[in-house]
Short mmCIF file of C-alpha atoms in Angstrom, two decimals:
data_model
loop_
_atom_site.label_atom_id
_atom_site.label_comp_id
_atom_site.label_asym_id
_atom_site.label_seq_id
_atom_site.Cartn_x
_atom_site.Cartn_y
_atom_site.Cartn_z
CA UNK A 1 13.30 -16.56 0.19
CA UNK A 2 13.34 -13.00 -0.23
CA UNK A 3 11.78 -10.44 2.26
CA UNK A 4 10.67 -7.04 0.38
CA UNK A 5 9.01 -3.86 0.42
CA UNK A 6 7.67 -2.65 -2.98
CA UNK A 7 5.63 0.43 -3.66
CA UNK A 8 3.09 1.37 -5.93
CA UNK A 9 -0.08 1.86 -7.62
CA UNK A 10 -2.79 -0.68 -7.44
CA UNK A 11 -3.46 -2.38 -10.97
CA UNK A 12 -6.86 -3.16 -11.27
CA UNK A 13 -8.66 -3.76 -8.01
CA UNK A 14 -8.32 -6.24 -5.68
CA UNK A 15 -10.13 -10.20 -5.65
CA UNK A 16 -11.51 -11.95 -2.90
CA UNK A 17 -11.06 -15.79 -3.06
CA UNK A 18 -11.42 -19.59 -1.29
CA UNK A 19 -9.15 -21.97 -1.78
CA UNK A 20 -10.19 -25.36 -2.18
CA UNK A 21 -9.27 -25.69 1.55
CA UNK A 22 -12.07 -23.12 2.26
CA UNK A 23 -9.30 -20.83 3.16
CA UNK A 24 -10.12 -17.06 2.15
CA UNK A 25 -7.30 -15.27 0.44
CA UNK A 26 -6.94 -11.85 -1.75
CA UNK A 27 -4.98 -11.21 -4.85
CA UNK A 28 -3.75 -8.34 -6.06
CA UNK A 29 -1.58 -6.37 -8.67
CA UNK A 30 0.81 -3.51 -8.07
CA UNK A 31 2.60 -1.51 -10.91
CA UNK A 32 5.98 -0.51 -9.18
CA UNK A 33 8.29 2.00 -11.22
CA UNK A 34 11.46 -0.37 -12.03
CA UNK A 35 14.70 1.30 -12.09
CA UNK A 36 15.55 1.59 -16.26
CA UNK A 37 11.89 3.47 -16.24
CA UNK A 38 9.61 0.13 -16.97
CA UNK A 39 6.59 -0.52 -15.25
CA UNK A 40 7.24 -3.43 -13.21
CA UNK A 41 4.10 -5.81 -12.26
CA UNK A 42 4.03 -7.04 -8.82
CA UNK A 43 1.59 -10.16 -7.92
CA UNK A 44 0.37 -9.99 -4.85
CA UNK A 45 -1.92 -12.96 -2.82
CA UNK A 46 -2.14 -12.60 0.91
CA UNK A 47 -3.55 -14.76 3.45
CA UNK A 48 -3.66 -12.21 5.85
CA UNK A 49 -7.28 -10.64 6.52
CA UNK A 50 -5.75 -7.13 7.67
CA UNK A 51 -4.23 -7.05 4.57
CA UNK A 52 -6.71 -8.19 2.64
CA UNK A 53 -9.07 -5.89 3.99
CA UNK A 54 -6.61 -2.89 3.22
CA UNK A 55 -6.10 -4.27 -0.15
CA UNK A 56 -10.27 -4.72 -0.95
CA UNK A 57 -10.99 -0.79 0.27
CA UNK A 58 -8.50 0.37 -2.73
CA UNK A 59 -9.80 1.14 -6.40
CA UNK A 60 -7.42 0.91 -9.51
CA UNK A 61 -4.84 3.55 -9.11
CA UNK A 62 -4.33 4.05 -5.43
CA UNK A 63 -1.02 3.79 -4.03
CA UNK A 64 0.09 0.72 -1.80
CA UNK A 65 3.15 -0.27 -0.27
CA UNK A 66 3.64 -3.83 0.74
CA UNK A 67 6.03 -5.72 2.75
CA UNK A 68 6.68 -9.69 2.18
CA UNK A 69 8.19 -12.63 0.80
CA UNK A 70 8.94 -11.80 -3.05
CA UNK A 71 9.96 -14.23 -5.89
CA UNK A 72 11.26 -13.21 -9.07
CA UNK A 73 9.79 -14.13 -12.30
CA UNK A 74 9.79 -13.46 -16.11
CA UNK A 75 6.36 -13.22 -18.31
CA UNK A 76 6.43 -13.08 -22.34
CA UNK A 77 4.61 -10.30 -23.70
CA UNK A 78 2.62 -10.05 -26.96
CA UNK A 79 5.63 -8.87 -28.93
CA UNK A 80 7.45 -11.72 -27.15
CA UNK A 81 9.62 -9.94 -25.19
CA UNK A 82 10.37 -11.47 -21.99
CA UNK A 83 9.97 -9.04 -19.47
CA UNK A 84 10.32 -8.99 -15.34
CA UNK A 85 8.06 -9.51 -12.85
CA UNK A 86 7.94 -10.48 -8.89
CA UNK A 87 5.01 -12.52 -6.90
CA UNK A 88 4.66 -11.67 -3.19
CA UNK A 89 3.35 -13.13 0.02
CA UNK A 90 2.32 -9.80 1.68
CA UNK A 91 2.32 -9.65 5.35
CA UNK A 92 2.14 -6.03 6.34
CA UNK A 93 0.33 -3.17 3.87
CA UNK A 94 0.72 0.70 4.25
CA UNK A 95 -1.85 2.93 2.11
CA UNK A 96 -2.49 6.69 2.16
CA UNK A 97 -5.16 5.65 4.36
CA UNK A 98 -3.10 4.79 7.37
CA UNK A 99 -0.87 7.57 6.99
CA UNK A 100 -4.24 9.72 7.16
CA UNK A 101 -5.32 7.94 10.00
CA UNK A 102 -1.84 8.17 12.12
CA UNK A 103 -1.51 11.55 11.45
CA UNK A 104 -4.75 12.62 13.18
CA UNK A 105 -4.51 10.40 16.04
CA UNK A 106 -0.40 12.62 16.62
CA UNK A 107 -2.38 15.61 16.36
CA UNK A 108 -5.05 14.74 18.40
CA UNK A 109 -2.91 14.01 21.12
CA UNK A 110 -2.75 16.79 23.91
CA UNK A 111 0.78 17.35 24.83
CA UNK A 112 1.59 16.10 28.65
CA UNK A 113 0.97 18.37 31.50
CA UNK A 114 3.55 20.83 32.77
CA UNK A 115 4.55 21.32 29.12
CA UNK A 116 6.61 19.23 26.85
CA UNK A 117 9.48 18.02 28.67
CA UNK A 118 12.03 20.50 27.10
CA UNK A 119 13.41 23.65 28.84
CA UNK A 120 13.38 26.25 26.35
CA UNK A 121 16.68 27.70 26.28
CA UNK A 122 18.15 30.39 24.13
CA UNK A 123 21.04 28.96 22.02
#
């Protein structure tokens, strides 16, 4: 097993599904820059619905970061070159979103009374 973070664009948008367990799960692909250049396709599924509900509110293109259990895999494409991909497991999701969101909540925050807590002192 392999725990990862990967970052990205969102290929595509993102599926709703039901196993045949009744289970509800979302899939997902992510185009991640690989290192030589290539576009590397990530396949995501989670079970989680946090994640799956972050994953549903983004439209082809948006950027995603994703942290979970990654397994590496090889695909054929039409010229028949074997190229690289990874499936995931995602557990945790950051999108511009929640950056957005955290960001105003800091700067909503009024700073404690009696100042900050630092003595201003001339260096």
């Amino acid at each position: 097993m392999i725990d990862g973070l990967i970052g990205g664009k969102l290929y595509g948008t993102a599926e709703e599904r039901t196993g045949k367990s009744g289970k509800a799960f979302v899939t997902a692909k992510v185009r991640a820059a690989g290192g030589d250049g290539e576009t590397l396709f990530v396949n995501v599924i989670t079970f989680s619905r946090t994640v799956g509900d972050a994953l549903l509110a983004l439209e082809d293109g948006d950027s995603v970061a994703l942290s979970g259990v990654l397994t590496p895999k090889v695909w054929t494409d039409k010229n028949g070159e074997t190229r690289p991909a990874l499936d995931m497991v995602a557990h945790a999701v950051l999108t511009a979103y929640h950056v957005k969101r955290k960001r105003q909540a800091v700067q909503h925050q009024a700073p404690p009374a009696g100042g900050d807590g630092f003595e201003d002192e001339a260096f």
